[in-house]
Short mmCIF file of C-alpha atoms in Angstrom, two decimals:
data_model
loop_
_atom_site.label_atom_id
_atom_site.label_comp_id
_atom_site.label_asym_id
_atom_site.label_seq_id
_atom_site.Cartn_x
_atom_site.Cartn_y
_atom_site.Cartn_z
CA MET A 10 18.39 -18.89 16.17
CA ALA A 11 19.59 -16.27 18.65
CA ILE A 12 17.59 -13.31 17.35
CA THR A 13 16.72 -10.20 19.36
CA TYR A 14 14.30 -7.48 18.24
CA LEU A 15 15.41 -4.16 19.70
CA LYS A 16 12.55 -2.49 17.85
CA ARG A 17 9.50 -3.89 16.10
CA GLY A 18 7.18 -2.27 13.60
CA LYS A 19 3.41 -2.33 13.41
CA PRO A 20 2.07 -5.89 13.89
CA GLU A 21 1.06 -7.85 10.82
CA ALA A 22 -2.62 -7.82 11.79
CA ALA A 23 -2.69 -4.03 11.79
CA ARG A 24 -0.92 -3.92 8.42
CA SER A 25 -3.49 -6.35 7.00
CA GLU A 26 -6.31 -4.13 8.24
CA ASP A 27 -4.76 -1.17 6.43
CA ASP A 28 -4.49 -3.27 3.26
CA ALA A 29 -8.16 -4.26 3.46
CA LYS A 30 -9.26 -0.62 3.59
CA VAL A 31 -7.12 0.16 0.55
CA ARG A 32 -8.59 -2.78 -1.39
CA THR A 33 -12.16 -1.61 -0.82
CA THR A 34 -11.41 1.98 -1.84
CA VAL A 35 -9.60 0.94 -5.01
CA GLU A 36 -12.31 -1.48 -6.10
CA GLY A 37 -14.99 1.22 -5.93
CA ILE A 38 -12.94 3.76 -7.84
CA LEU A 39 -12.03 1.34 -10.64
CA LYS A 40 -15.69 0.43 -11.10
CA ASP A 41 -16.54 4.13 -11.33
CA ILE A 42 -13.89 4.70 -14.01
CA GLU A 43 -15.16 1.72 -16.01
CA THR A 44 -18.73 3.01 -15.79
CA ARG A 45 -18.26 6.73 -16.34
CA GLY A 46 -14.90 7.04 -18.07
CA ASP A 47 -13.55 10.56 -18.51
CA ALA A 48 -16.14 12.09 -16.18
CA ALA A 49 -15.01 9.86 -13.33
CA VAL A 50 -11.34 10.58 -14.01
CA ARG A 51 -11.97 14.33 -13.93
CA GLU A 52 -13.95 14.16 -10.66
CA LEU A 53 -11.22 12.07 -9.04
CA SER A 54 -8.52 14.47 -10.20
CA GLU A 55 -10.47 17.40 -8.80
CA LYS A 56 -11.02 15.56 -5.52
CA PHE A 57 -7.52 14.21 -4.90
CA ASP A 58 -5.26 16.59 -6.84
CA ARG A 59 -7.41 19.74 -7.16
CA TYR A 60 -6.53 19.67 -10.84
CA SER A 61 -8.94 19.92 -13.78
CA PRO A 62 -7.28 21.11 -17.01
CA PRO A 63 -9.04 21.32 -20.38
CA SER A 64 -7.17 18.15 -21.38
CA PHE A 65 -5.17 15.79 -19.19
CA ARG A 66 -2.98 14.95 -22.17
CA LEU A 67 -0.22 17.47 -22.82
CA SER A 68 0.23 18.78 -26.33
CA GLU A 69 3.67 18.93 -27.93
CA GLY A 70 3.61 22.69 -27.44
CA GLU A 71 2.82 22.38 -23.73
CA ILE A 72 5.60 19.81 -23.34
CA GLU A 73 8.10 22.15 -25.02
CA VAL A 74 7.12 25.05 -22.76
CA LEU A 75 7.56 22.91 -19.66
CA MET A 76 10.92 21.52 -20.79
CA ASN A 77 12.18 25.06 -21.35
CA LYS A 78 11.62 25.73 -17.65
CA VAL A 79 14.17 23.08 -16.67
CA SER A 80 17.65 24.49 -16.00
CA ALA A 81 20.52 23.42 -18.22
CA ARG A 82 22.21 21.68 -15.27
CA ASP A 83 19.09 19.73 -14.36
CA MET A 84 18.54 18.76 -17.98
CA GLU A 85 22.10 17.47 -18.25
CA ASP A 86 21.69 15.49 -15.04
CA ILE A 87 18.51 13.92 -16.42
CA ARG A 88 20.28 13.02 -19.65
CA PHE A 89 23.23 11.56 -17.72
CA ALA A 90 20.93 9.35 -15.63
CA GLN A 91 19.03 8.18 -18.70
CA ARG A 92 22.28 7.24 -20.43
CA GLN A 93 23.15 5.00 -17.50
CA VAL A 94 19.72 3.38 -17.50
CA ARG A 95 19.69 2.92 -21.27
CA THR A 96 23.21 1.47 -21.30
CA PHE A 97 22.35 -1.20 -18.74
CA ALA A 98 18.93 -1.90 -20.29
CA GLN A 99 20.53 -2.32 -23.73
CA ALA A 100 23.07 -4.77 -22.30
CA GLN A 101 20.18 -6.73 -20.80
CA ARG A 102 18.31 -6.63 -24.11
CA ASP A 103 21.36 -7.88 -25.96
CA SER A 104 21.49 -10.89 -23.63
CA MET A 105 18.02 -11.98 -24.81
CA ARG A 106 18.26 -13.76 -28.12
CA ASN A 107 15.83 -15.31 -30.52
CA ILE A 108 16.62 -18.98 -31.02
CA GLU A 109 15.92 -21.65 -33.62
CA VAL A 110 17.06 -25.24 -33.29
CA GLU A 111 16.57 -28.48 -35.23
CA THR A 112 15.64 -30.96 -32.48
CA LEU A 113 15.16 -33.87 -34.88
CA PRO A 114 15.86 -34.09 -38.62
CA GLY A 115 13.23 -31.88 -40.21
CA VAL A 116 11.80 -30.55 -36.90
CA ILE A 117 12.46 -26.88 -36.23
CA LEU A 118 11.62 -25.22 -32.90
CA GLY A 119 12.28 -21.62 -31.97
CA HIS A 120 11.24 -18.58 -30.04
CA ARG A 121 11.09 -14.85 -30.68
CA ASN A 122 11.19 -12.02 -28.18
CA ILE A 123 8.44 -9.57 -29.18
CA PRO A 124 7.76 -6.23 -27.45
CA VAL A 125 4.44 -5.60 -25.74
CA GLN A 126 2.53 -3.34 -28.14
CA SER A 127 1.45 -0.66 -25.66
CA VAL A 128 2.46 0.17 -22.12
CA GLY A 129 1.28 2.66 -19.52
CA CYS A 130 4.05 4.01 -17.29
CA TYR A 131 3.06 5.51 -13.95
CA ILE A 132 5.44 8.14 -12.58
CA PRO A 133 4.68 9.06 -8.93
CA GLY A 134 4.92 12.72 -8.09
CA GLY A 135 2.26 14.06 -5.79
CA LYS A 136 4.46 14.27 -2.67
CA PHE A 137 7.88 14.23 -4.35
CA PRO A 138 8.38 14.67 -8.12
CA MET A 139 9.84 11.27 -9.04
CA VAL A 140 11.90 12.28 -12.03
CA ALA A 141 13.89 9.06 -11.92
CA SER A 142 10.82 6.85 -12.32
CA ALA A 143 10.50 8.14 -15.88
CA HIS A 144 13.98 6.83 -16.69
CA MET A 145 13.21 3.47 -15.16
CA SER A 146 9.90 2.81 -16.90
CA VAL A 147 9.74 4.97 -20.04
CA ALA A 148 13.37 4.78 -21.17
CA THR A 149 13.53 1.05 -20.50
CA ALA A 150 10.34 0.49 -22.52
CA SER A 151 11.94 2.48 -25.33
CA VAL A 152 15.01 0.24 -25.32
CA ALA A 153 12.70 -2.78 -25.50
CA GLY A 154 11.09 -1.36 -28.63
CA VAL A 155 7.54 -0.85 -27.33
CA PRO A 156 5.71 0.99 -30.15
CA ARG A 157 3.24 2.90 -27.94
CA ILE A 158 4.45 4.25 -24.60
CA ILE A 159 2.11 6.44 -22.59
CA ALA A 160 3.11 8.02 -19.31
CA ALA A 161 1.08 9.56 -16.52
CA THR A 162 2.15 11.59 -13.50
CA PRO A 163 0.15 13.60 -10.97
CA PRO A 164 0.37 17.38 -10.81
CA PHE A 165 2.94 18.70 -8.35
CA LYS A 166 1.67 21.66 -6.34
CA GLY A 167 -1.19 22.10 -8.77
CA GLU A 168 0.63 21.92 -12.10
CA PRO A 169 2.79 19.63 -14.24
CA ASN A 170 6.32 19.28 -12.90
CA PRO A 171 8.69 20.42 -15.66
CA ALA A 172 11.53 18.06 -14.76
CA VAL A 173 9.26 15.01 -14.67
CA ILE A 174 7.70 15.93 -18.01
CA ALA A 175 11.17 16.47 -19.49
CA ALA A 176 12.29 13.05 -18.28
CA MET A 177 9.19 11.42 -19.76
CA LYS A 178 9.75 13.08 -23.14
CA LEU A 179 13.48 12.38 -23.25
CA GLY A 180 12.78 8.81 -22.17
CA GLY A 181 10.63 8.24 -25.23
CA ALA A 182 6.98 8.65 -24.14
CA HIS A 183 4.58 9.04 -27.06
CA GLU A 184 1.68 10.35 -24.96
CA ILE A 185 2.00 12.25 -21.67
CA TYR A 186 -0.90 12.71 -19.24
CA VAL A 187 -0.98 14.80 -16.07
CA MET A 188 -3.11 12.69 -13.74
CA GLY A 189 -2.27 10.66 -10.71
CA GLY A 190 -3.19 7.81 -8.43
CA ILE A 191 -5.93 5.27 -9.03
CA GLN A 192 -7.52 7.42 -11.73
CA ALA A 193 -4.34 7.34 -13.82
CA ILE A 194 -3.90 3.58 -13.43
CA GLY A 195 -7.57 2.94 -14.16
CA ALA A 196 -7.70 5.24 -17.20
CA MET A 197 -4.61 3.66 -18.77
CA ALA A 198 -5.74 0.08 -18.18
CA ILE A 199 -9.51 0.33 -18.66
CA GLY A 200 -9.52 3.17 -21.16
CA THR A 201 -11.90 6.11 -21.46
CA GLU A 202 -13.54 8.05 -24.26
CA THR A 203 -10.24 9.88 -24.87
CA ILE A 204 -7.61 7.37 -23.72
CA LYS A 205 -7.03 4.13 -25.58
CA PRO A 206 -6.26 1.34 -23.08
CA VAL A 207 -2.80 -0.20 -22.88
CA ASP A 208 -1.70 -3.82 -22.76
CA MET A 209 0.55 -3.46 -19.71
CA LEU A 210 1.04 -1.22 -16.67
CA VAL A 211 4.41 -0.51 -15.09
CA GLY A 212 5.84 1.73 -12.42
CA PRO A 213 5.93 2.16 -8.65
CA GLY A 214 3.43 4.02 -6.51
CA ASN A 215 1.74 4.27 -3.16
CA ALA A 216 -0.44 1.57 -1.63
CA PHE A 217 -3.46 2.66 -3.71
CA VAL A 218 -1.56 2.58 -6.99
CA ALA A 219 -0.08 -0.83 -6.18
CA GLU A 220 -3.49 -2.22 -5.25
CA ALA A 221 -5.04 -0.83 -8.44
CA LYS A 222 -2.41 -2.64 -10.48
CA ARG A 223 -3.06 -5.84 -8.54
CA GLN A 224 -6.80 -5.67 -9.18
CA LEU A 225 -6.31 -4.93 -12.87
CA TYR A 226 -3.82 -7.75 -13.41
CA GLY A 227 -5.26 -10.16 -15.94
CA ARG A 228 -7.13 -7.46 -17.75
CA VAL A 229 -3.70 -6.02 -18.48
CA GLY A 230 -0.23 -7.21 -17.68
CA ILE A 231 1.74 -5.59 -14.89
CA ASP A 232 5.42 -5.44 -14.17
CA LEU A 233 5.19 -6.54 -10.54
CA PHE A 234 3.70 -5.58 -7.21
CA ALA A 235 5.66 -2.41 -6.46
CA GLY A 236 4.08 -0.77 -3.43
CA PRO A 237 5.46 1.49 -0.71
CA THR A 238 9.24 1.36 -0.59
CA GLU A 239 11.05 -1.04 1.72
CA THR A 240 14.67 -1.03 2.79
CA MET A 241 16.92 -3.33 4.77
CA VAL A 242 20.44 -2.62 5.95
CA ILE A 243 22.59 -5.69 6.68
CA ALA A 244 25.61 -4.48 8.62
CA ASP A 245 28.32 -5.66 10.94
CA ASP A 246 30.93 -3.73 12.91
CA THR A 247 32.83 -2.75 9.76
CA VAL A 248 30.54 0.28 9.50
CA ASP A 249 29.20 2.81 11.98
CA ALA A 250 25.82 4.03 13.19
CA GLU A 251 25.80 7.21 11.11
CA ILE A 252 25.86 5.41 7.77
CA CYS A 253 23.29 2.83 8.93
CA ALA A 254 20.88 5.43 10.28
CA THR A 255 21.30 7.59 7.18
CA ASP A 256 20.51 4.69 4.87
CA LEU A 257 17.45 3.68 6.89
CA LEU A 258 15.94 7.17 7.06
CA GLY A 259 16.84 7.90 3.44
CA GLN A 260 14.15 5.42 2.43
CA ALA A 261 11.78 5.98 5.36
CA GLU A 262 11.16 9.52 4.07
CA HIS A 263 9.31 8.07 1.06
CA GLY A 264 6.06 7.74 2.98
CA TYR A 265 4.33 7.01 6.25
CA ASN A 266 4.31 3.23 5.60
CA SER A 267 7.83 2.52 4.33
CA PRO A 268 9.43 -0.37 6.27
CA ALA A 269 13.09 0.15 7.21
CA VAL A 270 14.98 -2.69 8.89
CA LEU A 271 18.49 -2.92 10.36
CA LEU A 272 19.78 -6.47 10.49
CA THR A 273 23.08 -6.80 12.35
CA ASN A 274 25.21 -9.13 14.44
CA SER A 275 26.53 -6.23 16.51
CA ARG A 276 24.50 -5.17 19.54
CA LYS A 277 26.77 -2.16 19.88
CA LEU A 278 25.95 -1.03 16.32
CA ALA A 279 22.25 -1.65 16.90
CA ASP A 280 22.13 0.47 20.05
CA ALA A 281 24.18 3.24 18.46
CA THR A 282 21.97 3.28 15.36
CA LEU A 283 18.86 3.80 17.49
CA VAL A 284 20.50 6.84 19.07
CA GLU A 285 21.74 8.15 15.72
CA ILE A 286 18.27 7.86 14.16
CA ASP A 287 16.88 10.08 16.91
CA ARG A 288 19.62 12.63 16.25
CA LEU A 289 19.05 12.66 12.49
CA LEU A 290 15.30 12.98 12.90
CA SER A 291 15.90 16.23 14.75
CA ILE A 292 17.59 17.78 11.68
CA LEU A 293 16.12 15.95 8.66
CA PRO A 294 13.78 18.31 6.72
CA THR A 295 11.51 15.38 5.82
CA ALA A 296 11.43 14.14 9.41
CA ASP A 297 7.65 14.34 9.73
CA THR A 298 7.25 11.55 7.18
CA ALA A 299 10.38 9.62 8.08
CA ARG A 300 9.60 9.64 11.81
CA ARG A 301 6.12 8.22 11.35
CA SER A 302 7.42 5.55 9.03
CA TRP A 303 10.23 4.63 11.41
CA GLU A 304 7.95 4.56 14.45
CA ASP A 305 5.33 2.36 12.78
CA TYR A 306 7.41 0.24 10.41
CA GLY A 307 11.04 0.47 11.54
CA GLU A 308 12.77 -2.58 13.00
CA ILE A 309 16.18 -3.43 14.43
CA ILE A 310 17.05 -7.11 14.54
CA VAL A 311 20.19 -8.47 16.20
CA CYS A 312 21.41 -11.92 15.17
CA HIS A 313 24.31 -13.98 16.44
CA THR A 314 25.86 -15.06 13.13
CA HIS A 315 25.95 -14.08 9.48
CA LYS A 316 24.12 -17.31 8.64
CA GLU A 317 21.23 -16.22 10.87
CA MET A 318 21.25 -12.78 9.25
CA LEU A 319 21.08 -14.40 5.83
CA GLU A 320 18.08 -16.54 6.81
CA VAL A 321 16.20 -13.57 8.25
CA ALA A 322 16.99 -11.42 5.20
CA ASN A 323 15.75 -14.06 2.76
CA ASP A 324 12.59 -14.50 4.81
CA ILE A 325 11.81 -10.76 4.87
CA ALA A 326 12.61 -10.43 1.13
CA SER A 327 12.97 -6.66 1.27
CA GLU A 328 12.80 -4.46 -1.80
CA HIS A 329 16.19 -2.78 -1.21
CA VAL A 330 18.97 -4.58 0.63
CA GLN A 331 22.07 -2.57 1.52
CA VAL A 332 24.90 -4.92 2.56
CA MET A 333 27.85 -3.47 4.48
CA THR A 334 29.83 -6.32 6.01
CA ASP A 335 33.18 -8.05 5.84
CA ARG A 336 31.66 -10.57 3.37
CA ASP A 337 29.45 -8.66 0.94
CA ASP A 338 30.05 -11.07 -1.96
CA TRP A 339 29.00 -13.98 0.27
CA TYR A 340 25.60 -12.34 0.60
CA LEU A 341 25.51 -11.80 -3.17
CA GLN A 342 26.09 -15.52 -3.72
CA ASN A 343 23.65 -16.72 -1.05
CA MET A 344 20.71 -14.30 -1.00
CA HIS A 345 17.80 -15.45 -3.14
CA SER A 346 14.81 -13.28 -2.17
CA TYR A 347 15.06 -9.49 -2.54
CA GLY A 348 14.47 -6.66 -4.98
CA ALA A 349 18.00 -5.34 -5.50
CA LEU A 350 21.29 -5.60 -3.64
CA PHE A 351 23.57 -2.67 -2.87
CA LEU A 352 26.93 -4.12 -1.98
CA GLY A 353 29.43 -2.23 0.15
CA ALA A 354 29.44 1.11 1.90
CA ARG A 355 30.52 3.01 -1.25
CA THR A 356 27.13 2.57 -2.91
CA ASN A 357 23.64 3.09 -1.54
CA VAL A 358 19.96 2.75 -2.40
CA ALA A 359 19.70 6.36 -3.57
CA ASN A 360 22.24 5.58 -6.30
CA GLY A 361 19.94 2.85 -7.57
CA ASP A 362 16.88 5.04 -7.15
CA LYS A 363 18.21 7.91 -9.22
CA VAL A 364 21.23 7.41 -11.40
CA ILE A 365 23.48 4.35 -11.39
CA GLY A 366 21.58 2.45 -14.07
CA THR A 367 19.86 -0.51 -12.43
CA ASN A 368 16.08 -0.23 -12.33
CA HIS A 369 14.40 1.10 -9.20
CA THR A 370 10.96 -0.44 -9.76
CA LEU A 371 11.33 -3.45 -7.51
CA PRO A 372 9.20 -6.11 -5.78
CA THR A 373 7.72 -5.31 -2.36
CA LYS A 374 5.61 -7.21 0.18
CA LYS A 375 7.77 -10.34 -0.15
CA ALA A 376 7.26 -10.54 -3.92
CA GLY A 377 11.02 -10.90 -4.25
CA ARG A 378 10.43 -14.57 -3.45
CA TYR A 379 9.04 -15.13 -6.95
CA THR A 380 10.01 -12.18 -9.16
CA GLY A 381 12.77 -9.72 -9.76
CA GLY A 382 12.30 -6.06 -10.57
CA LEU A 383 11.37 -4.17 -13.71
CA TRP A 384 13.87 -4.65 -16.52
CA VAL A 385 13.87 -4.58 -20.28
CA GLY A 386 12.76 -8.21 -20.39
CA LYS A 387 9.46 -7.36 -18.69
CA TYR A 388 8.42 -5.51 -21.84
CA LEU A 389 9.19 -8.50 -24.06
CA LYS A 390 7.03 -11.57 -24.62
CA THR A 391 8.81 -14.78 -25.57
CA HIS A 392 6.72 -16.61 -28.16
CA SER A 393 7.58 -20.07 -29.44
CA TYR A 394 7.01 -21.53 -32.90
CA GLN A 395 7.51 -24.83 -34.72
CA LYS A 396 8.00 -26.05 -38.26
CA VAL A 397 8.10 -29.57 -39.68
CA LEU A 398 10.01 -29.56 -42.97
CA THR A 399 9.92 -33.18 -44.19
CA ASP A 400 7.33 -35.89 -44.72
CA GLU A 401 9.40 -38.29 -42.64
CA ALA A 402 9.45 -35.92 -39.66
CA ALA A 403 5.70 -35.27 -39.95
CA ALA A 404 4.96 -39.01 -39.88
CA LEU A 405 7.38 -39.70 -37.03
CA ILE A 406 6.16 -36.93 -34.72
CA GLY A 407 2.57 -37.62 -35.77
CA ALA A 408 2.72 -41.25 -34.72
CA TYR A 409 4.10 -40.42 -31.28
CA GLY A 410 1.54 -37.63 -30.93
CA SER A 411 -1.31 -39.93 -31.92
CA ARG A 412 -0.47 -42.51 -29.28
CA LEU A 413 0.10 -39.93 -26.54
CA CYS A 414 -3.21 -38.21 -27.32
CA MET A 415 -5.09 -41.53 -27.14
CA LEU A 416 -3.33 -42.26 -23.84
CA GLU A 417 -5.11 -39.22 -22.45
CA GLY A 418 -8.41 -39.93 -24.18
CA PHE A 419 -8.25 -37.01 -26.63
CA VAL A 420 -9.48 -38.57 -29.85
CA GLY A 421 -9.85 -35.28 -31.70
CA HIS A 422 -6.29 -34.40 -30.81
CA ALA A 423 -5.15 -37.81 -32.01
CA GLU A 424 -6.84 -37.28 -35.37
CA GLN A 425 -4.87 -34.08 -35.88
CA CYS A 426 -1.77 -36.28 -35.71
CA ASN A 427 -3.27 -39.20 -37.61
CA VAL A 428 -4.18 -37.14 -40.66
CA ARG A 429 -0.50 -36.20 -40.98
CA VAL A 430 0.59 -39.81 -40.58
CA ARG A 431 -1.81 -40.81 -43.38
CA ARG A 432 -0.91 -37.97 -45.75
CA TYR A 433 2.82 -37.67 -45.20
CA GLY A 434 3.66 -41.18 -44.00
CA GLY A 435 1.41 -43.14 -46.35
CA ARG A 436 0.09 -45.27 -43.47
CA ASN A 437 -3.51 -46.45 -43.09
CA VAL A 438 -4.51 -45.46 -39.54
CA GLY A 439 -8.11 -46.16 -38.59
CA TYR A 440 -10.20 -43.18 -37.57
CA GLY A 441 -9.98 -42.60 -33.83
CA GLN A 442 -7.24 -45.22 -33.49
CA ALA A 443 -3.69 -44.79 -32.23
CA ALA A 444 -1.02 -44.85 -34.93
CA GLU A 445 1.29 -47.85 -34.61
#
């Protein structure tokens, strides 16, 4: 493959070292929360957020006061975005059906889609108030029919952010907590004296939040590994450097460790994008964050063909993949590892992040190889069931089951089948013997 790297990000070894430090920090904090509960949560909030209210849970009165601070225009924008998210989530929910089928005469098999009974939604907000994350996690859980939805977000500049709280409430949260980071994730999953633990954690976050979810997986369910944002732009000479550079930096501003990759078959576009990024960094208000992210994690990769670009893109498995080429639908048909696709120059990742309706909680760190993003189905558990309605069916299935259990040496299992063959089939099967 004729691949040229005009710019590389931080080497993998250095990234792994960063990850190891995060793992150690998170492990210690989660143990502290499990041991000391509310006291640990309060100390962590004071340390990291300089925030220590009488109660981290907001009362209905406090929520109302905060919502009244949101302008009418902002409130309408929030409602508009939630309508888009709910509409798409409902369409997804409608595609998931309970089934029941008679596989043999008298044998009924089926499954039911049952909501998780409680979920904790994390809404990032320490650096930027992530209003949209409330739509993506809380509103989607509401569409799924989750009976207990709790939501947590860090204070913004020392106090609850009114717009984020409004989005949580409008989305359908039953309990709202103002606490952030590892302490929020730990409190929701492990529980404290005042917070009943949940069955599942969802939502994006920084490296510490993502690692906390990873370590807690098994104790609770999680949506997916959704760490620091990643973006990839796949472009050819049908677009220009300005749009490519804008789309790269638009995601790089998320944080100091947000990978942004340009994948192109045009050396001219690659060179021009490098220049344009420098120009935009001189005027972007969030350049301090975006520059560090671009310097440490930005990459520009030049391939010879679209086939090579496809192979590289699938290998990287980026969270967001913006495709702007003369064959966007070809990428749609052939890409298999990514978080979400944004096809054509008319759309962009920010649309997906904030308003268009698809979910923005997406797999990072190559997790797109084995999972998609958060969607209504993540909140639903598919449980199977069986019924045998006739004596003839019980004896038939029982005989096959008896022989197959004995084939594996499970005599006790075989007797579960044999007792049915004897009772419902009227056949004399010796104890611990295979039914004939």
